[in-house]
Coordinates of C-alpha atoms in Angstrom, one line a residue:
X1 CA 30.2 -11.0 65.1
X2 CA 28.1 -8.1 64.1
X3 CA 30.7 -7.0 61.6
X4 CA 31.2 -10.1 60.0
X5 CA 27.6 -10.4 59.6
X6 CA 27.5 -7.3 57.9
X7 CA 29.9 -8.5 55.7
X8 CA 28.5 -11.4 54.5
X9 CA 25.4 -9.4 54.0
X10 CA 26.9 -6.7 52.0
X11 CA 28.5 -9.7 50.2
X12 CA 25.2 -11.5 49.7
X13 CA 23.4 -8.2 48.7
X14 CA 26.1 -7.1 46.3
X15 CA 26.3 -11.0 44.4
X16 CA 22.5 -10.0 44.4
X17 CA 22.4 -7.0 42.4
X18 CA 24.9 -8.6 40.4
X19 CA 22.7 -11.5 39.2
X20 CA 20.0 -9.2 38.9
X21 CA 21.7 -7.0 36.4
X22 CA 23.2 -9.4 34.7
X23 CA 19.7 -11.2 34.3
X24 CA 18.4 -8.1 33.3
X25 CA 21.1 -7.7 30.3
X26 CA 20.4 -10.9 29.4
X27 CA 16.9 -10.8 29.3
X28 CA 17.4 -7.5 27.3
X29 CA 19.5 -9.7 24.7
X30 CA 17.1 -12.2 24.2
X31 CA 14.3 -10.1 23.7
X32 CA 16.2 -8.4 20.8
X33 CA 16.7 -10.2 17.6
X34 CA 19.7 -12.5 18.0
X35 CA 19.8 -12.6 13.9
X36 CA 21.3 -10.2 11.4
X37 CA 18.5 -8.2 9.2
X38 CA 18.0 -11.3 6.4
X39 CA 18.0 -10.2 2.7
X40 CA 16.0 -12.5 0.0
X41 CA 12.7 -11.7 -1.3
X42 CA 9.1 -13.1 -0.4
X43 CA 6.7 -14.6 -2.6
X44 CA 3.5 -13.7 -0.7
X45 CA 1.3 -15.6 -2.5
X46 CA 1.4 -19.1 -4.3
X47 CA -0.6 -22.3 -4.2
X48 CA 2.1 -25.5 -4.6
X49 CA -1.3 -28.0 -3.4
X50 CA -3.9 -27.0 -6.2
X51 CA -3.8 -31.2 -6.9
X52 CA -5.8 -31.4 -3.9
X53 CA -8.1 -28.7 -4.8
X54 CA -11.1 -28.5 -7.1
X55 CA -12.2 -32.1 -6.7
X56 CA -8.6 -33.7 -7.8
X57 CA -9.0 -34.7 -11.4
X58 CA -9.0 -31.0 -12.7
X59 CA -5.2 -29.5 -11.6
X60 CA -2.6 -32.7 -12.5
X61 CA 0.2 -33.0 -10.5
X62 CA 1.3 -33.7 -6.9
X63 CA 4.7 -31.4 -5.9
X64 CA 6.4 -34.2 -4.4
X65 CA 7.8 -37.9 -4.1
X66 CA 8.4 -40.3 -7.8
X67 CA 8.9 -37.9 -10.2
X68 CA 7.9 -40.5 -12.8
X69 CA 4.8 -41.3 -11.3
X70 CA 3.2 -38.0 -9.7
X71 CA 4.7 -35.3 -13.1
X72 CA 3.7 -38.4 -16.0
X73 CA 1.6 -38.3 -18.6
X74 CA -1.8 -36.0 -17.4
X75 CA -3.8 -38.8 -19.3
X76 CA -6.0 -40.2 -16.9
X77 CA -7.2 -36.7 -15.6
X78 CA -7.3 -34.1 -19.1
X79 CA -8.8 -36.9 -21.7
X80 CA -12.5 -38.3 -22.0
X81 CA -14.0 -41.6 -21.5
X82 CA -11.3 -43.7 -22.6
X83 CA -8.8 -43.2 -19.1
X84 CA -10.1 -44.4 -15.7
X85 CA -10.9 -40.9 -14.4
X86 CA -11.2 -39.2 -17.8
X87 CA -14.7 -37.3 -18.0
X88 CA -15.2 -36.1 -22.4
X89 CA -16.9 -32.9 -20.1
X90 CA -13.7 -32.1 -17.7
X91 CA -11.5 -32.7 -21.0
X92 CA -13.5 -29.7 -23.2
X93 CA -13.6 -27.7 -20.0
X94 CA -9.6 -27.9 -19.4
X95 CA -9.0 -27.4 -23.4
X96 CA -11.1 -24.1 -22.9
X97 CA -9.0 -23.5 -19.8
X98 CA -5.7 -24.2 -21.3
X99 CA -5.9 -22.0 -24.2
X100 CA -7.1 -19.0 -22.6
X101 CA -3.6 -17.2 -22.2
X102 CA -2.2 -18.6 -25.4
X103 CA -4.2 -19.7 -28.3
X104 CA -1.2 -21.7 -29.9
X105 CA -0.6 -23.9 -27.4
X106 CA -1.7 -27.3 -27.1
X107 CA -1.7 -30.1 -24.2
X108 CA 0.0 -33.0 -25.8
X109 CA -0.5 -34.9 -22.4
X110 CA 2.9 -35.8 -21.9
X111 CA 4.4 -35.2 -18.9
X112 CA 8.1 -36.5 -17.3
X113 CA 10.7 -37.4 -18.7
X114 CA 9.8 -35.4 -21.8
X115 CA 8.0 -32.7 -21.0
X116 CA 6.7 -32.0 -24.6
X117 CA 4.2 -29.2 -23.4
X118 CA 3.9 -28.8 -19.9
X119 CA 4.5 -27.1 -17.4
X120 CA 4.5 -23.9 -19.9
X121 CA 4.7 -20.4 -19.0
X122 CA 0.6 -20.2 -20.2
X123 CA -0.7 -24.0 -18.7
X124 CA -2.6 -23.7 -15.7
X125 CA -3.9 -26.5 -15.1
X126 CA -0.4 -28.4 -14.8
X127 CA 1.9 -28.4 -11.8
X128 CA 4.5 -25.9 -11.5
X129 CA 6.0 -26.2 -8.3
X130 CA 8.1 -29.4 -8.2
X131 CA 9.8 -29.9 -5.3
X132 CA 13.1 -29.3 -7.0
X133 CA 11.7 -26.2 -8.8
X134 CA 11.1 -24.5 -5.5
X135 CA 14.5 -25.4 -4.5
X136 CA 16.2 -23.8 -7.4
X137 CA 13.7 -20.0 -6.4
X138 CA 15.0 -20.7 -2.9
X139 CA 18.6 -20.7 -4.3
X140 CA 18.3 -18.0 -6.2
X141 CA 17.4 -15.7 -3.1
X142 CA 13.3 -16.9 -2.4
X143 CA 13.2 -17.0 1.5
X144 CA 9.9 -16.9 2.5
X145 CA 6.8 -18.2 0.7
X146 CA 3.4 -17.8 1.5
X147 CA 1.8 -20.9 0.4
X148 CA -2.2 -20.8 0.2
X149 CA -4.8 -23.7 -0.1
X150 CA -7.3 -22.5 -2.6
X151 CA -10.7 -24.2 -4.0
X152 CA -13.8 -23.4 -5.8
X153 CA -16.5 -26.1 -5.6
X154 CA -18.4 -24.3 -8.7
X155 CA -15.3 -25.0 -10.8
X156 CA -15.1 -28.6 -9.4
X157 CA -18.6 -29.1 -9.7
X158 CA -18.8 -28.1 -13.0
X159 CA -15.9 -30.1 -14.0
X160 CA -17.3 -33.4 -12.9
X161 CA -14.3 -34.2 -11.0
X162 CA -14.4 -37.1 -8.7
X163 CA -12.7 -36.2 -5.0
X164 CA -13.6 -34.0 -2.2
X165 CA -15.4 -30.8 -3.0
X166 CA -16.8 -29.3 -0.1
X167 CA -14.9 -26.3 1.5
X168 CA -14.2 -27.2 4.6
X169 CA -12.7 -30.7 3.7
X170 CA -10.6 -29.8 1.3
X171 CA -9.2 -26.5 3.2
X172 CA -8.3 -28.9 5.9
X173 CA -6.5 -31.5 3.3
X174 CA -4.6 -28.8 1.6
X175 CA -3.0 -27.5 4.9
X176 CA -2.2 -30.9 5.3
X177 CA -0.8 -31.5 2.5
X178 CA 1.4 -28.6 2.2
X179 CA 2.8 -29.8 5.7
X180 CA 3.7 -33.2 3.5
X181 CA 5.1 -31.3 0.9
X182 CA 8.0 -29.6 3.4
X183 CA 8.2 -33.0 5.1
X184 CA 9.5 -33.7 2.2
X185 CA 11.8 -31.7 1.3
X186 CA 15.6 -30.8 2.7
X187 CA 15.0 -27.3 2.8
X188 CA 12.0 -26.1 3.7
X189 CA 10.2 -25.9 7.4
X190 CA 7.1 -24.3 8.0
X191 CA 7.3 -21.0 10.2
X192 CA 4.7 -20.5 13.1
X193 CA 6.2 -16.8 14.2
X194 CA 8.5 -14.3 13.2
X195 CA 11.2 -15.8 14.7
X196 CA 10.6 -18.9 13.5
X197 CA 11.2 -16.8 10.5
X198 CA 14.9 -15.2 11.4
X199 CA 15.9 -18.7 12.8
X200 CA 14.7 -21.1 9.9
X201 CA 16.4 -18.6 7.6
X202 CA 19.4 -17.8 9.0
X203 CA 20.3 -21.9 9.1
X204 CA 19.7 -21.3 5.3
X205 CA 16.6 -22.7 4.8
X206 CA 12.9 -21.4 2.8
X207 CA 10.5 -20.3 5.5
X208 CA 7.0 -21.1 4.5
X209 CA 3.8 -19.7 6.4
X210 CA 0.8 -21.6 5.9
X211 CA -2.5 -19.7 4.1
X212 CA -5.9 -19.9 3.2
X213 CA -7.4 -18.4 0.1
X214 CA -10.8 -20.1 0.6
X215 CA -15.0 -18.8 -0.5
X216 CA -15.4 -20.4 2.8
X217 CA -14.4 -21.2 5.7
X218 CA -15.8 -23.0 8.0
X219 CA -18.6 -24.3 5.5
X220 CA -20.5 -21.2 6.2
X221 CA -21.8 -21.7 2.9
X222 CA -25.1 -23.2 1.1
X223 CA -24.2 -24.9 -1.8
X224 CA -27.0 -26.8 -3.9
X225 CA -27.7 -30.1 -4.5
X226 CA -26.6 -33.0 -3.3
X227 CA -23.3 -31.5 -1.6
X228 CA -22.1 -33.7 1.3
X229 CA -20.9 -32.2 4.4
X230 CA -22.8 -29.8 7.3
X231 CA -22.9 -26.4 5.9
X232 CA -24.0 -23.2 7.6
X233 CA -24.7 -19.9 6.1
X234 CA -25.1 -18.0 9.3
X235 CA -22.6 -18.8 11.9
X236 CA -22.9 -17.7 15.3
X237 CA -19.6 -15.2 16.8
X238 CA -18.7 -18.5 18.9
X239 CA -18.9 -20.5 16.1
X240 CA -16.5 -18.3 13.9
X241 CA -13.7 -18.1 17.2
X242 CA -14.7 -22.0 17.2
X243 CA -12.9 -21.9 13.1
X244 CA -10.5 -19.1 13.5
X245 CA -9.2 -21.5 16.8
X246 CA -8.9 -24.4 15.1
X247 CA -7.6 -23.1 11.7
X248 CA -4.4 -21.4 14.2
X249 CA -3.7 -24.7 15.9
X250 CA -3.4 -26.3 12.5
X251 CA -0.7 -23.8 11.9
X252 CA -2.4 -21.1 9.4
X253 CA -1.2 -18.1 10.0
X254 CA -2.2 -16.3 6.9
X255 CA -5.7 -15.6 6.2
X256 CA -7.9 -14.5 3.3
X257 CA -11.1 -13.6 4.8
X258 CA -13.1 -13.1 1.3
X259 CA -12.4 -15.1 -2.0
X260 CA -13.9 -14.5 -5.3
X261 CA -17.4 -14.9 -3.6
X262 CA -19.9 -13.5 -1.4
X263 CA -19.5 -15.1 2.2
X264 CA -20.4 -14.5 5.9
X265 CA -18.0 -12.1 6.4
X266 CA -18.8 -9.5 3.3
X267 CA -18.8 -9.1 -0.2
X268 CA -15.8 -9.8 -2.9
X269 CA -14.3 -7.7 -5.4
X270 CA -16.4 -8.1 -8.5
X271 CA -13.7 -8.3 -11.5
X272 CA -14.5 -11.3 -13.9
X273 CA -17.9 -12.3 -15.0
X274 CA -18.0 -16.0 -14.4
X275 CA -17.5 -15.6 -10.4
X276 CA -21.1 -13.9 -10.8
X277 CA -21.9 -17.7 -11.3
X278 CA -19.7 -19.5 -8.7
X279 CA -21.4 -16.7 -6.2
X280 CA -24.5 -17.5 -7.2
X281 CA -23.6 -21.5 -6.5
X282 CA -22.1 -20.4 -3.3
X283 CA -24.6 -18.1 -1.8
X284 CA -27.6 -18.7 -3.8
X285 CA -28.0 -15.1 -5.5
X286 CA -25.7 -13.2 -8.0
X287 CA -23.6 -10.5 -7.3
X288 CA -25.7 -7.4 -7.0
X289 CA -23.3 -4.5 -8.6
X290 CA -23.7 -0.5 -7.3
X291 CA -23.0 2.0 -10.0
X292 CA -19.8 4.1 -9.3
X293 CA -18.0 7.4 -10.9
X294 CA -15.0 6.0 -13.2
X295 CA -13.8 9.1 -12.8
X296 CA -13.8 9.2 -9.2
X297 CA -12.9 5.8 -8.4
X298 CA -11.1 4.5 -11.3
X299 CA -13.6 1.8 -11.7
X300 CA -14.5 1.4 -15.3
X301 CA -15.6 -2.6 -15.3
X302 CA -19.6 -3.3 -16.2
X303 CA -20.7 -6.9 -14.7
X304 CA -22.0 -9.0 -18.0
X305 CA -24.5 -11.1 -18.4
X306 CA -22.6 -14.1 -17.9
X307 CA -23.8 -15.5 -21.2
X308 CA -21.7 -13.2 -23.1
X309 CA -18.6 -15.0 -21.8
X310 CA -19.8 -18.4 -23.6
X311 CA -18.7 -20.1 -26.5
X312 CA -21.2 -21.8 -28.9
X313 CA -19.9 -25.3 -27.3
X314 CA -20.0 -23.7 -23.7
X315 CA -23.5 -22.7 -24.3
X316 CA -24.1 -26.1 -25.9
X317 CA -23.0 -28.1 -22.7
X318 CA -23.2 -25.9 -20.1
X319 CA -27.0 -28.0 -19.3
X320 CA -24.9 -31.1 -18.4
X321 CA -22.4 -29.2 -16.0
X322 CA -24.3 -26.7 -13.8
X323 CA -28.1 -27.7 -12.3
X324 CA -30.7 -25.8 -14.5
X325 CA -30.8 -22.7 -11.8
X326 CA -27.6 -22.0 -12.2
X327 CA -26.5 -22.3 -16.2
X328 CA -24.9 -19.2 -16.9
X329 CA -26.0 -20.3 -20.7
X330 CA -30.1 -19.8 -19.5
X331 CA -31.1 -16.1 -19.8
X332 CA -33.1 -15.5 -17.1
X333 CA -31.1 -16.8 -14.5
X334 CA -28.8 -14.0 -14.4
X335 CA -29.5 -10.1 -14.9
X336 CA -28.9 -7.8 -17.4
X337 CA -27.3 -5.0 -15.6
X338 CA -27.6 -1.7 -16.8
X339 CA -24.4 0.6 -17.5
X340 CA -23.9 4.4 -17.7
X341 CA -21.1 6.2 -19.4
X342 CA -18.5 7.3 -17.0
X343 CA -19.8 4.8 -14.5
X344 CA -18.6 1.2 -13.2
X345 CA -20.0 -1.1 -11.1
X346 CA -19.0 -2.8 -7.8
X347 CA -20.4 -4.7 -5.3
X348 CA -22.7 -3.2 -3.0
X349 CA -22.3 -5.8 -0.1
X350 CA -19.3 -4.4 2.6
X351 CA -18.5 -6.0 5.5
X352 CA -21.5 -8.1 7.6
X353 CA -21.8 -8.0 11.4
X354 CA -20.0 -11.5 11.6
X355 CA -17.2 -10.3 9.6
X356 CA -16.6 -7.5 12.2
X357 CA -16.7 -9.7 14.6
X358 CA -14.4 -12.0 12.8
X359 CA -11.8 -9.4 11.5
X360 CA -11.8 -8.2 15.3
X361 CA -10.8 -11.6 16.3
X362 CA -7.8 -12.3 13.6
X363 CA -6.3 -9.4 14.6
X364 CA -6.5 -10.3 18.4
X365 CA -5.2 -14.3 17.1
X366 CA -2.4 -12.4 15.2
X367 CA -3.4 -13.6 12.0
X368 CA -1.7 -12.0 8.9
X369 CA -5.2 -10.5 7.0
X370 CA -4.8 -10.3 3.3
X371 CA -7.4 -7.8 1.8
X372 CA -7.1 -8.9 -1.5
X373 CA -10.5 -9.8 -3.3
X374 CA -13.2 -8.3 -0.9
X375 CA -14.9 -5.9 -2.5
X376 CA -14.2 -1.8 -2.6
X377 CA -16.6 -1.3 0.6
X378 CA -15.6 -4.3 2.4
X379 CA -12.0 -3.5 2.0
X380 CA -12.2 0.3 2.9
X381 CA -13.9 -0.9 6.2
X382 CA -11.4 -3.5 7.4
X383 CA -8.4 -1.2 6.6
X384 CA -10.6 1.7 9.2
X385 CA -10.2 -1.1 11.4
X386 CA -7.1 -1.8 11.2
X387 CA -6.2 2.2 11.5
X388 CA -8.5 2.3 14.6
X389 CA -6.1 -1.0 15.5
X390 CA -2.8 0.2 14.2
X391 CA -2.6 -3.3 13.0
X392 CA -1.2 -4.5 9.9
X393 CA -2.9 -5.8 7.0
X394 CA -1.4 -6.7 3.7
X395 CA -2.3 -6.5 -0.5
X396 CA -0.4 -9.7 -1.4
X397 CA -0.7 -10.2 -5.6
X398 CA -2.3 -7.0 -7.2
X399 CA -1.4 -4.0 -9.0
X400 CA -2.7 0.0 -8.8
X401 CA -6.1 0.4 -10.4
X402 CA -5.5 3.3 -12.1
X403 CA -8.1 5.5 -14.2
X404 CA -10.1 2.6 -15.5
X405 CA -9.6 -0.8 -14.0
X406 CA -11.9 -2.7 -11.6
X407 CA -12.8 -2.2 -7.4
X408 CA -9.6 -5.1 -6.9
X409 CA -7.4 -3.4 -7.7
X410 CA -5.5 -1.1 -5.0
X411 CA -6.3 2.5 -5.1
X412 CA -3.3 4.8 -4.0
X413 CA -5.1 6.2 -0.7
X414 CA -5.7 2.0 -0.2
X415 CA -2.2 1.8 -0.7
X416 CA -0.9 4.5 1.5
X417 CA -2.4 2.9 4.6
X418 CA -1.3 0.0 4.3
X419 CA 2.4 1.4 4.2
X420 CA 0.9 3.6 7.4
X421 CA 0.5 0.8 9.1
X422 CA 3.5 -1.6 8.8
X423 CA 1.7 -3.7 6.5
X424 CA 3.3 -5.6 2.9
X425 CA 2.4 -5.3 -0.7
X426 CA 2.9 -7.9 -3.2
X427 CA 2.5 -6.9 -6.5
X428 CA 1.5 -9.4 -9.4
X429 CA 4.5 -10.8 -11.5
X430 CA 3.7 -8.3 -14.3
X431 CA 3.1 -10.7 -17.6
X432 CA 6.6 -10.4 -18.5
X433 CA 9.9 -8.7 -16.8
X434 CA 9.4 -5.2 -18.7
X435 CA 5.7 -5.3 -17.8
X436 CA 6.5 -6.0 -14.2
X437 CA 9.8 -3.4 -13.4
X438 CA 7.6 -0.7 -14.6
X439 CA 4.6 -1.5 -12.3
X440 CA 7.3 -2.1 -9.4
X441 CA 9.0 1.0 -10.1
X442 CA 5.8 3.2 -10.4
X443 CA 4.4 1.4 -6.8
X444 CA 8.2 2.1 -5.5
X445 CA 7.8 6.0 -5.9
X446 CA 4.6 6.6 -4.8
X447 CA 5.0 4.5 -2.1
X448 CA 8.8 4.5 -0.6
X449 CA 11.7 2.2 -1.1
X450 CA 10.0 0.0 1.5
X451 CA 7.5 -3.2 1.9
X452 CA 6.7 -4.0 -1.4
X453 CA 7.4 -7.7 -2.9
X454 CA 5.3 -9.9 -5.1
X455 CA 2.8 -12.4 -5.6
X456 CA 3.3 -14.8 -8.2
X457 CA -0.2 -16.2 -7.7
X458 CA 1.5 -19.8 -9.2
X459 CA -0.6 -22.6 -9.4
X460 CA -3.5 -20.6 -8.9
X461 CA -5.3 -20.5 -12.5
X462 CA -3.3 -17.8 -13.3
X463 CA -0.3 -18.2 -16.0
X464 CA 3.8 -17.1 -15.3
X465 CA 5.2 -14.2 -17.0
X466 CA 5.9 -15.2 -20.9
X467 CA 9.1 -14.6 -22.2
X468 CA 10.1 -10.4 -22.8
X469 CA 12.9 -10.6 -26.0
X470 CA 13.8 -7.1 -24.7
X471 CA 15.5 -8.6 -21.5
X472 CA 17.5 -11.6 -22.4
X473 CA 19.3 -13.8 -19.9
X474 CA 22.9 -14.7 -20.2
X475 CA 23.4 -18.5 -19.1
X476 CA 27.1 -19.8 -18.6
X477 CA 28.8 -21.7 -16.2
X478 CA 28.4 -19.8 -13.2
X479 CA 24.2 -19.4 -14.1
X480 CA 22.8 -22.7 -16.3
X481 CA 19.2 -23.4 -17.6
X482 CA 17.3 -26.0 -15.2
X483 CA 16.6 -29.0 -16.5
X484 CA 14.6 -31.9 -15.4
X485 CA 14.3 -35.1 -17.1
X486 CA 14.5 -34.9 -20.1
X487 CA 13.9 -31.4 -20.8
X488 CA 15.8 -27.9 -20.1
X489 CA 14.6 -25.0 -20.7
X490 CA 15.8 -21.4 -21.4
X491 CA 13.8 -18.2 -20.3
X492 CA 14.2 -16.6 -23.1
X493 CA 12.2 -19.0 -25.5
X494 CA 9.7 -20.6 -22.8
X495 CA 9.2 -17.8 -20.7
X496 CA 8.9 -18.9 -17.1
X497 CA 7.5 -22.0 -17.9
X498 CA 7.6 -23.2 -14.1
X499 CA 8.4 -22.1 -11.0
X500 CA 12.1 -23.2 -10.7
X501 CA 13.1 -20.2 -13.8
X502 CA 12.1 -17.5 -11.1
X503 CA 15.8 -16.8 -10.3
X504 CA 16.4 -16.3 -14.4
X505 CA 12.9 -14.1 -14.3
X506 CA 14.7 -11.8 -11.8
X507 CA 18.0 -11.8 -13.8
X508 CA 15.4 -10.3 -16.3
X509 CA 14.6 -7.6 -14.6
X510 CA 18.2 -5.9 -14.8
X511 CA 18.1 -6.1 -18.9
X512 CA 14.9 -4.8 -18.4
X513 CA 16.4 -1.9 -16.5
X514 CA 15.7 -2.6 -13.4
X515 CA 18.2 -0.2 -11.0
X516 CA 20.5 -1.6 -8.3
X517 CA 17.7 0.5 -5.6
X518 CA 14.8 -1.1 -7.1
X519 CA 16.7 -4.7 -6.8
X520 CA 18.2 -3.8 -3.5
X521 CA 14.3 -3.1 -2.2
X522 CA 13.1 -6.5 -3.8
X523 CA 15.6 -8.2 -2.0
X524 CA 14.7 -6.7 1.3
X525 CA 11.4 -8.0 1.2
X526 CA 11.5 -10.5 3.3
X527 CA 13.0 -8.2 6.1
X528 CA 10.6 -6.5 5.6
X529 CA 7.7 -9.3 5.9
X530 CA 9.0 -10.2 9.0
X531 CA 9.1 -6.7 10.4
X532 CA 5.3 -6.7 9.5
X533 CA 4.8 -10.1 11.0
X534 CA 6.8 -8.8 14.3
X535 CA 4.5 -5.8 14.4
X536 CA 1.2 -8.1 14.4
X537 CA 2.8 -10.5 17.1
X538 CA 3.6 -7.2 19.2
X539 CA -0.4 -5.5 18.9
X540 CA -2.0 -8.7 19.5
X541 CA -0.9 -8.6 22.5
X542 CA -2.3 -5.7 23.2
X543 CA -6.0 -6.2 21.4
X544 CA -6.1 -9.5 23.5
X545 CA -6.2 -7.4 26.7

């Protein structure tokens, strides 16, 4: 009896270890990436929901549904008093707007079937992310897109637009409705982890990752007037876990902590003279610039009197858009900052106590932290954390500042850390395909064949790259031009006029002698994303402890 109880036991123990081990293996396997290293690129930073932004009579066009209804004539929104929701005010603002990047062109209002004007390579104030546009990018090798609500209630303010225009209200509408906008679609789904990532890819569809490019979050804010909505300039640590908690449940994972204002959390990147007024809406004061060597720091920019920016029909209506305190077209509102030569100025607010506390916390969440906009000091001290952290942190859609440019721009040592540490850089689309090989290339070499994409910044007041006659694109049979409607258009007359021509912009690149490394690397990128995104997942852990 004795024996065959041993036997049994030696039986029992050996199907033991065998269950174990093959548990273990298994375990092992799952663990590991069950999907092959994905090739496509990643645009890290566009905004396909800027309809819902900035009050929702000043950027026309929903990305989605009847074609005929939400893409027709802009009408109701661009003219003055003779449409339901025209405003003769919002009209000379968006004409100023519209001709900024190219003086020849002209919004002729009409929209689908026809197309006469928009979407154009230089309109941006028209949508260019159709559904079917972002389709055709996704075809031709886009496989992850960061999509990014984005507001300013100075702009809608001053553009007497008639929806929602306090922060916090329309930040939470815009991640809704970029949730619609992939509801809606056949091929996109919205990725909540890194392996969402490899999965949703590898069944062939576009990953997109939800983001926030917001002055404010939170409404930790004090605008003036008459502004509805609870607004609190000085948030408690509780109350910023209390925003950062919600904003992940809602399923943003991709964070910009600073805009192109002052907030709570530090100071922004001072770069273009009108924000000096939309910070003054949002905090109340005007950017207060430091003096820096150009030569040392490569930052050459003077802040203006904001005055200097203004037309003579600006100046003359600028009374009826912005209360008196604020007109950029009264003198004494603003300061008259004085300049050195050799010297630039940047902002002399870093990062505050609260945004310590609340870079501290994103990284523990495992939030993907974007240190694009804050200002030279700010951005210095949340890369030191992120070194201390050996966390990740990103540069989506800028450029290397070079010997005279302004504190937003990277500086190579800004850079280098942010390859140190895992972490992506998207570079901006370049203005044309010539313009952007050669910064690609130049960021390339300094920086490794590794972890650097792009940023298109589409939809976000910021033109497409025009057309480059030095890099002409070859269509046939096997590579046609996209047309919708009525309309089709070519790349090498209309530039990328929306964003469904990305695929012929990156055929560009080759006849603008773009080598088979350099494309190879592009189209790594969002391997490489997700490697970055992996990386975050795997030290939150860790800072959570």
């Amino acid at each position: 009896m004795q024996t065959v109880i041993r036997y049994f036991a030696t039986l029992i123990t050996s199907l033991f270890l065998v269950l174990v081990f093959s548990y273990k293996v298994t375990a092992q396997k799952s663990n590991d990436s069950t999907y092959a290293p994905m090739s496509g690129y990643i645009d890290m930073h566009t905004h396909p929901r800027s309809d819902i932004a900035f009050g929702g009579n000043l950027f026309y066009g929903c990305p989605y549904g009847d074609i005929s209804q939400e893409l027709k004539n802009c009408s109701d929104d661009h003219e003055g008093i003779r449409t339901l929701h025209g405003n003769l005010f919002r009209q000379k603002l968006a004409e100023q707007a519209e001709v900024l990047y190219s003086k020849d062109w002209k919004d002729k209002k009409r929209g689908y079937p026809d197309f006469k004007s928009w979407p154009s390579w230089c309109s941006v104030l028209h949508q260019q992310m159709w559904v079917d546009w972002i389709e055709r990018a996704h075809q031709g090798g886009l496989n992850i897109m960061v999509a990014l609500v984005t507001h300013s209630q100075c702009i809608a303010s001053a553009a007497k637009t008639n929806g929602k225009v306090e922060n916090e209200q329309v930040m939470l509408d815009g991640i809704q409705g970029i949730k619609d906008l992939v509801t809606h679609s056949t091929y996109m789904e919205v990725a909540l982890t890194a392996q969402d990532v490899r999965r949703i890819v590898a069944g062939g569809k576009l990953a997109v990752i939800i983001g926030i490019e917001m002055d404010n979050i939170g409404n930790f804010y004090s605008p003036p007037g008459h502004s509805k909505g609870i607004f609190n300039p000085n948030p408690t640590n509780e109350q910023i876990q209390a925003e950062l908690d919600k904003l992940w449940d809602l399923g943003v994972r991709y964070i910009f902590p600073v805009h192109i204002t002052n907030n709570a959390f530090g100071g922004a990147a001072i770069y273009f003279t009108p924000f000096d007024v939309a910070n003054k809406f949002n905090t109340r004061s005007e950017f207060i610039p430091e003096e820096v060597s150009t030569k040392e720091s490569g930052i050459s920019y003077h802040l203006e009197h904001p005055i200097k920016t203004l037309d003579p029909l600006a100046k003359l209506v600028m009374p009826f858009l912005l209360p008196r305190r604020l007109s950029p077209a009264r003198k004494k509102n603003y300061t008259y900052w004085d300049t050195i030569p050799g010297y630039g100025h940047r902002n002399s607010l870093g990062i505050t106590y609260q945004g310590r506390f609340a870079i501290g916390y994103m990284m523990k969440k495992g939030y993907l932290i974007d240190i694009d906009h804050m200002s030279e000091k700010m951005a210095n001290d949340v890369l030191s954390m992120a070194v201390e952290s050996d966390y990740p942190v990103n540069s989506g859609h800028n450029f290397l500042r070079g010997d005279e440019g302004n504190e937003n721009g990277r500086t190579l040592a800004q850079y280098l850390k942010i390859k140190q540490l895992g972490g992506m850089i998207g570079l901006g689309h370049g203005g044309y395909a010539g313009g952007f090989v050669r910064a690609y290339r130049e960021t390339l070499k300094l920086l490794g064949y590794t972890h650097v994409a792009i940023g298109t910044d589409v939809g976000g007041f910021y033109p497409l790259p025009h057309r480059d006659t030095s890099a002409v694109v070859s269509y046939d049979n096997t590579f046609q031009r996209c047309t919708t409607g009525n309309r089709t258009w070519d790349i090498n007359i209309d530039g990328v006029a929306h964003y469904g021509l990305m695929p012929d912009y990156i055929r560009s690149w080759t006849q603008a002698g773009m080598t088979a490394q350099e494309k190879q690397t592009f189209m790594s990128s969002a391997e490489y994303f997700t490697q970055m995104w992996e990386k975050c997942e795997m030290r939150r852990g860790k800072l959570g402890n």
